[in-house]
Coordinates of C-alpha atoms in Angstrom, one line a residue:
M1 CA 0.0 -0.3 -0.1
H2 CA 1.1 3.4 0.0
T3 CA 2.8 5.3 3.1
D4 CA 1.8 8.8 4.3
E5 CA 5.0 10.3 2.8
Q6 CA 4.0 9.3 -0.5
V7 CA 0.5 10.6 -0.7
L8 CA 2.4 13.8 0.6
E9 CA 4.7 14.1 -2.3
V10 CA 1.5 13.9 -4.8
L11 CA -0.2 16.7 -2.5
L12 CA 2.7 18.8 -3.0
D13 CA 3.2 18.2 -6.8
Q14 CA -0.5 19.0 -7.5
F15 CA 0.1 22.2 -5.4
R16 CA -3.0 20.9 -2.8
V17 CA -0.4 21.8 0.2
T18 CA 2.6 23.9 1.0
Q19 CA 5.8 23.4 2.6
E20 CA 4.6 26.1 5.0
Q21 CA 1.4 24.6 5.8
I22 CA 3.0 21.0 6.5
S23 CA 5.5 22.7 8.8
D24 CA 2.6 24.9 10.6
A25 CA 0.9 21.2 10.7
H26 CA 3.5 19.7 12.5
E27 CA 4.0 22.9 14.9
R28 CA 0.3 22.6 16.1
H29 CA 0.0 18.8 16.4
P30 CA 3.5 17.5 17.3
G31 CA 3.4 13.7 17.0
A32 CA 0.6 13.4 14.9
P33 CA 0.7 11.4 11.7
V34 CA 1.4 14.0 9.0
L35 CA -1.7 13.8 7.0
N36 CA -4.1 13.5 10.5
A37 CA -2.0 16.9 11.2
L38 CA -3.2 18.4 8.0
L39 CA -6.8 17.4 8.2
E40 CA -7.0 18.9 11.9
T41 CA -5.8 22.1 10.5
G42 CA -7.6 22.1 7.4
A43 CA -4.6 22.7 5.4
V44 CA -6.2 19.6 3.0
Q45 CA -9.8 18.1 2.6
S46 CA -10.6 14.4 2.9
R47 CA -11.4 14.4 -0.6
D48 CA -8.0 15.9 -1.2
V49 CA -5.9 13.5 0.3
H50 CA -8.3 10.1 -1.3
G51 CA -7.6 12.2 -4.7
A52 CA -3.7 11.6 -4.0
I53 CA -4.1 8.4 -3.0
A54 CA -5.7 7.5 -6.3
H55 CA -3.6 9.3 -8.2
F56 CA -0.5 7.4 -6.3
H57 CA -2.1 4.1 -7.8
G58 CA -2.6 5.2 -11.3
L59 CA -6.5 5.5 -10.9
S60 CA -9.2 8.1 -10.9
F61 CA -10.8 9.5 -8.0
A62 CA -14.6 8.9 -7.6
D63 CA -16.2 11.5 -5.0
L64 CA -18.8 9.3 -3.2
D65 CA -19.9 12.1 -1.2
E66 CA -21.8 14.1 -4.2
P67 CA -25.2 13.3 -4.2
D68 CA -25.6 12.2 -7.7
T69 CA -22.7 9.7 -7.5
M70 CA -24.5 8.3 -4.7
Q71 CA -28.1 8.3 -6.7
R72 CA -26.2 6.8 -9.3
A73 CA -24.9 4.0 -7.3
R74 CA -28.6 3.2 -6.1
E75 CA -30.3 3.3 -9.6
L76 CA -27.6 1.2 -11.1
H77 CA -27.1 -1.2 -8.2
G78 CA -28.8 -4.1 -10.5
L79 CA -25.8 -4.2 -12.9
I80 CA -23.7 -6.2 -10.1
P81 CA -25.0 -8.9 -8.3
G82 CA -25.0 -8.5 -4.5
E83 CA -22.9 -11.5 -3.8
V84 CA -20.1 -9.8 -6.4
A85 CA -20.7 -6.2 -4.8
R86 CA -20.0 -7.4 -1.2
R87 CA -17.2 -9.9 -2.0
H88 CA -15.0 -7.7 -4.2
R89 CA -16.2 -4.4 -2.2
I90 CA -17.4 -2.6 -5.5
L91 CA -20.2 -0.2 -6.3
P92 CA -21.4 0.6 -9.8
L93 CA -20.9 4.2 -10.8
Q94 CA -21.7 4.6 -14.4
Q95 CA -22.6 2.8 -17.7
T96 CA -20.3 3.8 -20.4
D97 CA -20.1 2.7 -24.1
H98 CA -17.5 0.4 -23.6
G99 CA -18.8 -1.4 -19.8
L100 CA -18.8 -0.1 -16.6
Q101 CA -17.3 2.2 -14.3
V102 CA -17.3 1.2 -10.6
A103 CA -15.8 2.2 -7.4
I104 CA -13.5 0.6 -4.9
G105 CA -12.0 1.2 -1.6
D106 CA -9.0 -1.0 -1.9
P107 CA -6.5 0.2 -4.6
M108 CA -4.5 -3.3 -4.1
N109 CA -7.5 -5.6 -4.7
F110 CA -6.0 -7.2 -7.8
E111 CA -8.5 -10.2 -7.6
A112 CA -10.9 -8.3 -8.2
F113 CA -9.1 -6.2 -10.7
D114 CA -9.0 -9.5 -12.6
T115 CA -12.1 -11.3 -11.7
V116 CA -14.9 -8.6 -11.9
P117 CA -14.9 -7.9 -15.6
F118 CA -15.0 -11.6 -16.0
L119 CA -17.9 -12.4 -13.6
L120 CA -20.1 -9.3 -15.4
K121 CA -19.1 -10.1 -19.0
T122 CA -17.8 -6.5 -20.0
E123 CA -15.4 -4.0 -19.6
V124 CA -14.9 -2.6 -16.3
E125 CA -13.0 0.9 -15.5
F126 CA -12.0 0.9 -11.4
L127 CA -12.0 4.2 -9.9
Y128 CA -10.8 4.6 -6.3
G129 CA -13.5 6.1 -3.6
D130 CA -13.0 6.9 0.1
P131 CA -13.1 3.0 1.7
E132 CA -15.2 4.1 4.5
R133 CA -17.9 5.7 2.2
V134 CA -17.5 2.4 -0.1
E135 CA -18.4 0.1 3.2
T136 CA -21.2 2.9 3.9
L137 CA -22.9 2.4 0.6
L138 CA -22.4 -1.4 0.1
A139 CA -24.0 -1.8 3.4
D140 CA -27.2 0.5 2.2
I141 CA -27.3 -0.5 -1.4
Y142 CA -26.6 -4.3 -1.1
P143 CA -28.1 -5.4 2.4
R144 CA -27.9 -8.9 3.2
Q145 CA -31.1 -10.4 3.6
A146 CA -31.5 -12.4 6.9
G147 CA -31.3 -16.2 6.8
L148 CA -29.2 -16.2 3.7
V149 CA -25.5 -17.4 3.3
S150 CA -23.8 -15.3 0.9
A151 CA -22.9 -16.9 -2.6
G152 CA -19.3 -17.6 -3.3
T153 CA -18.9 -20.5 -0.9
E154 CA -16.3 -22.9 -2.4
E155 CA -16.7 -25.9 0.0
E156 CA -14.5 -28.0 -2.2
A157 CA -12.0 -25.3 -2.8
G158 CA -11.3 -24.7 1.1
G159 CA -12.8 -21.0 0.6
V160 CA -15.1 -19.2 3.2
A161 CA -18.0 -16.8 2.3
G162 CA -19.0 -13.5 1.6
D163 CA -17.0 -11.0 4.2
D164 CA -14.4 -14.1 5.1
D165 CA -13.1 -13.8 1.6
A166 CA -12.1 -9.9 1.8
G167 CA -10.8 -11.0 5.5
I168 CA -8.4 -13.6 4.2
I169 CA -7.4 -11.4 1.1
K170 CA -6.6 -9.1 4.1
L171 CA -4.7 -11.3 6.1
V172 CA -2.5 -12.7 3.3
Q173 CA -1.7 -9.1 2.0
D174 CA -1.0 -8.5 6.0
F175 CA 2.0 -10.9 6.3
L176 CA 3.2 -10.2 2.9
E177 CA 3.4 -6.4 3.7
K178 CA 4.9 -7.7 7.2
A179 CA 7.4 -10.2 5.5
Q180 CA 8.8 -7.2 3.0
E181 CA 8.8 -5.0 5.8
M182 CA 11.2 -7.4 8.0
R183 CA 13.5 -7.6 4.6
A184 CA 12.3 -11.7 5.2
S185 CA 13.8 -13.7 2.5
D186 CA 11.2 -17.0 2.7
I187 CA 7.5 -17.0 4.2
H188 CA 6.8 -20.6 5.5
L189 CA 3.1 -21.5 6.0
E190 CA 3.0 -24.9 7.9
P191 CA -0.2 -26.9 8.7
L192 CA 0.5 -28.3 12.5
E193 CA -1.8 -30.0 14.6
A194 CA -1.9 -27.0 16.8
G195 CA -2.7 -24.6 14.1
F196 CA -1.3 -23.1 10.6
R197 CA 1.9 -21.7 11.5
V198 CA 3.3 -18.5 9.5
R199 CA 7.1 -18.1 10.0
F200 CA 9.4 -15.8 8.1
R201 CA 13.1 -16.6 7.6
I202 CA 14.9 -13.0 8.2
D203 CA 18.9 -13.0 7.7
G204 CA 19.1 -16.9 7.5
E205 CA 17.3 -17.6 10.6
L206 CA 13.2 -18.7 10.8
E207 CA 11.1 -16.4 13.0
Q208 CA 7.6 -17.4 13.9
Y209 CA 5.0 -14.2 12.9
K210 CA 1.6 -16.0 13.7
L211 CA 0.0 -19.3 14.7
L212 CA -3.1 -19.0 13.0
P213 CA -6.4 -21.4 13.5
Q214 CA -6.7 -24.4 11.1
T215 CA -9.8 -23.3 10.1
L216 CA -8.1 -20.6 8.0
Q217 CA -5.9 -23.0 6.7
G218 CA -7.6 -23.7 3.6
A219 CA -8.9 -20.8 2.7
I220 CA -5.3 -19.3 2.6
I221 CA -4.1 -21.8 0.5
S222 CA -6.8 -21.6 -2.1
R223 CA -6.0 -17.4 -1.8
L224 CA -2.5 -18.2 -2.5
K225 CA -2.9 -20.6 -5.5
I226 CA -5.3 -18.2 -7.1
M227 CA -2.8 -15.1 -7.0
T228 CA -0.3 -17.6 -8.8
E229 CA -2.6 -17.9 -11.8
T230 CA -1.1 -21.2 -12.4
M231 CA -1.5 -23.9 -9.7
S232 CA -4.7 -25.9 -9.3
I233 CA -6.9 -25.2 -6.2
D234 CA -8.4 -28.8 -6.4
E235 CA -5.1 -30.3 -6.6
K236 CA -3.5 -31.3 -3.3
R237 CA -2.0 -34.7 -3.7
V238 CA 0.9 -33.7 -5.5
P239 CA 3.5 -30.6 -5.4
Q240 CA 3.3 -27.4 -7.1
D241 CA 5.0 -24.4 -8.3
G242 CA 4.1 -21.2 -9.3
R243 CA 4.8 -17.6 -9.1
I244 CA 2.9 -14.4 -7.5
Q245 CA 4.0 -11.0 -8.6
C246 CA 1.8 -8.4 -7.0
Q247 CA 2.3 -4.7 -5.4
V248 CA 2.8 -4.2 -1.6
R249 CA 2.9 -0.4 -0.2
G250 CA 3.2 0.5 -3.5
K251 CA 6.3 -1.5 -4.6
P252 CA 6.8 -4.4 -6.7
L253 CA 6.7 -7.9 -4.8
D254 CA 7.7 -11.1 -6.7
L255 CA 7.4 -14.4 -5.0
R256 CA 8.4 -18.2 -5.8
V257 CA 5.7 -20.4 -4.2
S258 CA 6.2 -24.0 -3.6
T259 CA 3.6 -26.3 -2.1
V260 CA 4.1 -29.9 -0.6
P261 CA 1.4 -32.1 0.6
T262 CA 2.2 -33.3 4.2
S263 CA 0.4 -35.1 6.8
Q264 CA -1.5 -32.2 8.1
G265 CA -2.1 -30.6 5.0
E266 CA -0.2 -28.4 2.2
S267 CA 2.7 -26.9 3.4
I268 CA 3.8 -23.6 1.3
V269 CA 7.2 -21.9 1.4
M270 CA 7.6 -18.6 -0.8
R271 CA 10.6 -17.0 -1.7
L272 CA 10.7 -13.3 -1.7
L273 CA 12.6 -12.2 -4.9
D274 CA 13.9 -8.8 -4.2
Q275 CA 15.0 -7.1 -7.0
S276 CA 17.5 -5.2 -5.6
T277 CA 19.8 -8.0 -5.8
L278 CA 20.6 -7.1 -9.5
S279 CA 22.2 -3.9 -8.3
I280 CA 24.7 -6.0 -5.9
T281 CA 28.1 -5.8 -7.2
L282 CA 31.5 -7.6 -6.1
P283 CA 32.1 -4.8 -3.3
D284 CA 28.6 -5.5 -1.9
I285 CA 28.9 -9.1 -1.5
G286 CA 31.9 -9.0 1.4
F287 CA 35.3 -9.5 -0.3
M288 CA 38.2 -8.8 1.1
S289 CA 40.1 -6.4 -1.2
D290 CA 42.8 -9.1 -2.1
D291 CA 40.0 -11.4 -3.1
Q292 CA 37.6 -9.1 -4.8
E293 CA 40.7 -8.0 -7.3
Y294 CA 41.8 -11.5 -8.1
F295 CA 38.0 -12.4 -8.6
R296 CA 37.8 -9.6 -10.5
G297 CA 40.3 -10.5 -12.5
L298 CA 39.1 -13.9 -13.5
I299 CA 35.4 -12.9 -14.7
K300 CA 37.1 -10.6 -17.4
M301 CA 39.0 -13.6 -18.8
A302 CA 37.9 -14.6 -22.0
D303 CA 37.6 -18.2 -21.5
G304 CA 37.3 -21.1 -18.9
I305 CA 35.0 -21.9 -16.1
I306 CA 34.8 -20.3 -12.7
L307 CA 32.6 -22.3 -10.1
V308 CA 30.8 -21.2 -7.1
T309 CA 30.3 -23.9 -4.6
G310 CA 28.3 -24.2 -1.5
P311 CA 24.8 -25.8 0.0
T312 CA 21.3 -24.2 -0.6
G313 CA 20.8 -20.7 0.7
S314 CA 24.4 -19.8 0.8
G315 CA 24.1 -17.1 -1.7
K316 CA 25.7 -18.7 -4.7
T317 CA 22.9 -16.9 -7.2
T318 CA 23.8 -13.5 -6.0
T319 CA 27.5 -13.9 -6.5
L320 CA 26.7 -15.2 -9.9
Y321 CA 24.5 -12.3 -10.6
A322 CA 27.3 -10.0 -9.1
C323 CA 29.4 -11.3 -11.5
L324 CA 27.4 -10.6 -14.4
S325 CA 26.5 -7.1 -13.4
E326 CA 30.3 -6.3 -13.3
I327 CA 31.2 -7.5 -16.9
N328 CA 27.7 -6.6 -18.6
N329 CA 28.4 -4.5 -21.2
E330 CA 27.8 -3.6 -24.7
S331 CA 30.6 -5.4 -26.1
R332 CA 30.0 -8.9 -24.6
K333 CA 26.8 -11.3 -25.3
I334 CA 25.9 -12.8 -22.1
I335 CA 23.3 -15.8 -22.0
T336 CA 22.1 -17.9 -19.1
V337 CA 20.1 -20.8 -18.7
E338 CA 18.3 -21.2 -15.4
D339 CA 16.1 -23.3 -13.4
P340 CA 13.8 -21.0 -12.8
I341 CA 14.9 -17.4 -13.9
E342 CA 14.6 -15.4 -10.4
Y343 CA 15.7 -12.0 -11.6
V344 CA 15.6 -10.7 -15.2
M345 CA 18.5 -9.0 -16.0
P346 CA 18.7 -5.9 -18.6
G347 CA 21.1 -6.8 -21.6
V348 CA 21.6 -10.5 -20.6
N349 CA 19.4 -13.1 -22.8
Q350 CA 18.2 -15.4 -20.1
V351 CA 16.7 -19.2 -20.9
H352 CA 14.2 -21.2 -18.7
V353 CA 14.6 -24.6 -18.3
K354 CA 11.4 -26.7 -18.6
S355 CA 12.7 -30.2 -18.2
D356 CA 8.8 -31.4 -18.3
I357 CA 9.1 -30.6 -22.1
G358 CA 12.4 -31.5 -23.1
M359 CA 14.3 -28.2 -22.4
T360 CA 16.7 -29.6 -20.1
F361 CA 20.1 -27.5 -19.1
A362 CA 22.2 -29.8 -21.9
R363 CA 19.8 -29.2 -24.8
A364 CA 19.2 -25.3 -23.7
L365 CA 23.3 -25.2 -23.7
R366 CA 23.6 -26.8 -27.4
S367 CA 21.2 -24.1 -29.0
I368 CA 22.4 -21.0 -27.0
L369 CA 26.5 -22.2 -28.2
R370 CA 24.7 -21.5 -31.8
Q371 CA 24.4 -17.8 -30.4
A372 CA 27.9 -17.3 -30.4
P373 CA 27.8 -15.8 -26.7
N374 CA 31.2 -14.4 -25.3
V375 CA 29.8 -15.2 -21.2
I376 CA 27.6 -18.4 -20.4
M377 CA 26.0 -18.9 -16.8
I378 CA 24.7 -22.2 -16.3
G379 CA 22.5 -22.5 -13.0
E380 CA 23.6 -25.6 -11.9
I381 CA 26.1 -28.3 -13.1
R382 CA 24.3 -31.3 -12.1
D383 CA 25.2 -34.4 -14.5
L384 CA 28.2 -35.4 -17.1
E385 CA 26.0 -34.1 -20.0
T386 CA 25.9 -30.5 -18.6
A387 CA 29.2 -30.8 -17.3
G388 CA 30.5 -31.8 -21.3
I389 CA 29.3 -29.0 -22.8
A390 CA 30.5 -26.5 -20.4
I391 CA 33.9 -27.8 -20.7
N392 CA 33.6 -28.0 -24.4
A393 CA 32.4 -24.4 -24.5
S394 CA 35.0 -23.2 -22.2
L395 CA 37.9 -24.6 -24.4
T396 CA 36.2 -23.2 -27.4
G397 CA 36.5 -19.5 -26.0
H398 CA 33.5 -18.8 -24.2
L399 CA 33.8 -17.8 -20.2
V400 CA 31.3 -20.3 -18.4
L401 CA 30.1 -19.3 -14.8
S402 CA 28.1 -22.1 -12.9
T403 CA 27.6 -23.5 -9.4
L404 CA 27.9 -27.0 -7.7
H405 CA 27.2 -28.1 -4.5
T406 CA 29.9 -29.2 -2.7
N407 CA 31.3 -28.0 0.9
D408 CA 34.3 -26.9 -0.1
A409 CA 36.4 -25.4 -3.1
P410 CA 39.1 -28.3 -3.7
S411 CA 36.2 -30.6 -3.4
A412 CA 34.6 -29.7 -6.7
I413 CA 37.1 -30.8 -8.8
A414 CA 36.4 -34.2 -7.4
R415 CA 32.7 -33.9 -7.8
L416 CA 33.3 -33.0 -11.8
I417 CA 35.7 -36.4 -11.6
D418 CA 33.2 -38.4 -9.9
I419 CA 30.3 -37.6 -12.3
G420 CA 32.6 -38.4 -15.5
V421 CA 34.7 -35.8 -16.7
K422 CA 38.3 -36.6 -17.4
P423 CA 40.7 -35.2 -15.2
F424 CA 42.8 -33.6 -18.1
L425 CA 39.7 -32.0 -19.2
V426 CA 39.0 -30.5 -15.8
S427 CA 42.6 -29.4 -15.2
S428 CA 42.3 -27.5 -18.9
A429 CA 39.0 -26.0 -18.6
V430 CA 38.4 -24.6 -14.7
R431 CA 40.2 -21.6 -13.8
A432 CA 38.8 -21.5 -10.3
V433 CA 36.4 -22.3 -7.8
M434 CA 35.1 -20.2 -5.1
A435 CA 33.5 -21.6 -1.7
Q436 CA 31.1 -19.6 0.0
R437 CA 28.8 -19.2 2.9
L438 CA 26.7 -16.7 4.6
C439 CA 27.0 -14.8 8.0
R440 CA 24.7 -12.6 9.8
K441 CA 26.1 -8.9 9.9
L442 CA 26.3 -7.0 13.2
C443 CA 24.1 -4.1 13.7
S444 CA 25.3 -0.6 13.9
C445 CA 24.3 -0.8 17.7
K446 CA 27.0 -3.4 18.3
E447 CA 29.2 -2.9 21.4
P448 CA 33.1 -3.9 21.9
G449 CA 33.7 -7.0 23.3
T450 CA 36.7 -9.0 24.7
L451 CA 37.8 -12.6 24.2
S452 CA 37.8 -14.8 27.2
E453 CA 40.9 -17.4 27.4
D454 CA 38.6 -20.1 27.3
E455 CA 37.2 -18.7 23.9
M456 CA 40.6 -18.1 22.4
I457 CA 41.4 -22.1 23.2
A458 CA 38.3 -23.0 21.6
L459 CA 38.9 -21.0 18.7
R460 CA 42.4 -22.2 18.4
L461 CA 43.7 -18.4 18.8
D462 CA 46.7 -17.3 19.7
P463 CA 46.9 -14.0 21.4
A464 CA 50.1 -12.7 20.3
Q465 CA 49.3 -13.4 16.7
L466 CA 45.6 -11.6 17.2
P467 CA 45.7 -8.3 15.1
D468 CA 45.1 -5.1 16.6
A469 CA 41.6 -4.8 16.3
T470 CA 38.3 -4.6 18.7
I471 CA 36.3 -7.6 18.7
Y472 CA 32.5 -6.4 18.9
R473 CA 29.4 -8.4 20.0
P474 CA 25.6 -8.3 19.2
K475 CA 23.7 -5.6 21.4
G476 CA 20.1 -5.1 20.0
C477 CA 18.0 -2.1 18.8
E478 CA 14.8 -1.7 17.6
R479 CA 16.3 -1.5 13.8
C480 CA 17.5 -5.0 14.3
R481 CA 14.7 -6.0 16.2
F482 CA 16.6 -6.5 19.4
T483 CA 19.0 -9.5 17.5
G484 CA 21.9 -7.6 17.3
Y485 CA 22.2 -8.6 14.0
R486 CA 21.0 -6.8 10.6
G487 CA 21.7 -8.2 7.0
R488 CA 24.2 -10.9 6.0
L489 CA 27.9 -10.9 4.3
G490 CA 29.7 -13.8 2.5
I491 CA 32.8 -15.4 3.7
F492 CA 34.8 -16.8 0.8
E493 CA 37.6 -19.6 -0.1
I494 CA 39.0 -19.3 -3.4
F495 CA 40.6 -22.1 -4.6
K496 CA 43.0 -21.0 -7.7
I497 CA 44.2 -23.5 -10.2
D498 CA 47.7 -22.7 -11.3
D499 CA 49.9 -25.1 -13.5
D500 CA 51.3 -26.5 -10.4
M501 CA 47.8 -27.5 -9.4
R502 CA 46.7 -28.7 -13.2
Q503 CA 49.4 -31.4 -12.8
M504 CA 48.0 -32.6 -9.7
I505 CA 44.4 -32.6 -10.8
N506 CA 45.7 -34.6 -13.9
R507 CA 46.7 -37.4 -11.6
M508 CA 43.2 -37.6 -9.7
G509 CA 40.8 -40.3 -10.7
D510 CA 41.0 -44.1 -11.5
G511 CA 44.5 -44.4 -12.7
E512 CA 46.5 -47.8 -12.8
D513 CA 49.0 -46.7 -10.2
R514 CA 47.2 -45.9 -7.1
S515 CA 50.4 -44.6 -5.5
E516 CA 50.6 -41.7 -8.0
Q517 CA 47.0 -40.5 -7.4
V518 CA 46.1 -37.2 -5.9
S519 CA 43.3 -37.0 -3.4
T520 CA 41.0 -33.9 -2.5
V521 CA 43.0 -33.2 0.9
Q522 CA 46.3 -33.2 -1.1
L523 CA 44.8 -30.5 -3.4
R524 CA 43.6 -28.6 -0.1
K525 CA 46.8 -29.2 1.5
R526 CA 48.6 -28.0 -1.6
A527 CA 46.0 -24.8 -1.9
R528 CA 46.8 -23.8 1.8
E529 CA 50.6 -23.9 1.1
Q530 CA 49.9 -21.5 -1.7
G531 CA 48.0 -19.1 0.3
M532 CA 44.3 -20.0 0.2
R533 CA 42.4 -18.7 3.0
T534 CA 39.8 -21.2 4.5
L535 CA 36.0 -20.0 5.1
R536 CA 36.6 -19.7 8.6
E537 CA 40.0 -18.0 8.1
D538 CA 38.2 -15.5 5.9
G539 CA 35.4 -15.6 8.2
F540 CA 37.6 -14.6 11.2
Q541 CA 39.1 -11.8 9.3
K542 CA 35.9 -10.2 9.2
V543 CA 34.9 -10.6 12.8
F544 CA 38.5 -8.5 13.4
A545 CA 36.8 -6.1 10.9
G546 CA 33.9 -5.4 13.3
L547 CA 31.7 -7.0 10.6
T548 CA 30.3 -10.5 12.4
T549 CA 31.0 -12.5 15.0
F550 CA 33.0 -15.7 15.7
D551 CA 29.6 -17.5 16.7
E552 CA 28.4 -16.5 13.6
V553 CA 31.4 -17.9 11.4
L554 CA 31.6 -21.1 13.6
A555 CA 28.0 -21.8 13.0
V556 CA 28.3 -22.0 9.3
T557 CA 32.0 -23.4 9.0
M558 CA 31.4 -26.4 11.4
G559 CA 32.8 -28.7 8.5
D560 CA 36.2 -26.6 8.3
S561 CA 38.4 -28.8 10.1
E562 CA 41.5 -26.3 9.8

């Protein structure tokens, strides 16, 4: 929805109010919301505010206080069935050559915008009206008859009737708004014996938002499925995937939706796709200066493969998009193959994998190579066929960026060999592998702290080798919801492949002389000798820089034995 500041900006643009009037309203009504203060002083009228709200949402304004408007609404009430008017909170205003004008009190009621023209079988122009007047006139023009249940009950779809539908719509809108406000990356809706739980994942941690009655479960799930426009309301036995694109508080919100049937009913997870990810650059993701310069040099190479590894949710996709942003210019043709496409990047050709119709990673890759790209980004290398095409592309003059699911950087080499790629092809094609994790960042309310002797022993830190830096600990404030953390940053492990490392990789695999074979442990040891920082060491540097805490680093690097 809109904010007071956004409405105020429209009023200023329309010369309905001046800065002097705003200052006067603040002085006369200190602490009151600015619009309320302006109304109290008489600087603006209610119709001015509602007109500005209409303008902000791209709608015309219907003044429902005008006698002619109210009279026409009463005369035309037969054009909209009472069930439809009550369910979608709309009023008829005027017949036109093309259809019907209606007033709506909720400019974010996208269901009405989509559904009402279909139900009325005519073109509909929506005008915004004062929500309180809409509700008053609805009660007057479309009174409920005692003993009758409103139409729109959809037992089989898990829906609810009449006013309850509007309540469900507002409830769903509420937790979408709250998730966006709290910077959540995911919304989890989980059926439990005790109720229907709504949780948000914020900075990687799940937090419960609400525990709703089980009676609302079916209606909420149906509402979300309707919003995707592709998911079946009736199908509850198999997983489904969809996407929701809507407006929340005047900002576009894009959600990837997944349902899974459980013993208690369908569980839904919605990933909030933050379009600001497209503006993230390499410095934003948390590189130390030396790693940043090295990685920037890598992605400007003409050919070869660069791999980013880590578990689900470790920020691999964000890193790949940051790389593409860095090298995206008119001199390069960039094509991506993704499943699914999460963010639309201007200037980049993006291909959506659709395995159900045979559009696999491998098939898409074969096709795009005929498009003569300079850079190819593959969402993930999952099998030998995809790996083989990627390696051939890298050896014939293309730069390939992709991801693998491995715990550390050197393990990516063994993973490629395990799926069937010959060691000499791996050593020839792969330029570097970067493993990464995400740690929560300390909020600005952080406070200085010290390490106890026991903590230094547990962390294997030598007091004599500690840098001259202050260690910070989380404190907590309103801005971080008293967690002490706000946002996340990456920690990295970059495995550089030089000539010496290529010779070692060539001796991996199933050679006849097992005494000459090289293991991942040996690769890692050699990389450490050449200066590779482990994930934990990179994390510790960011602790000493005052960006995060030892607890955070340890939590995401439990597998880092060094």
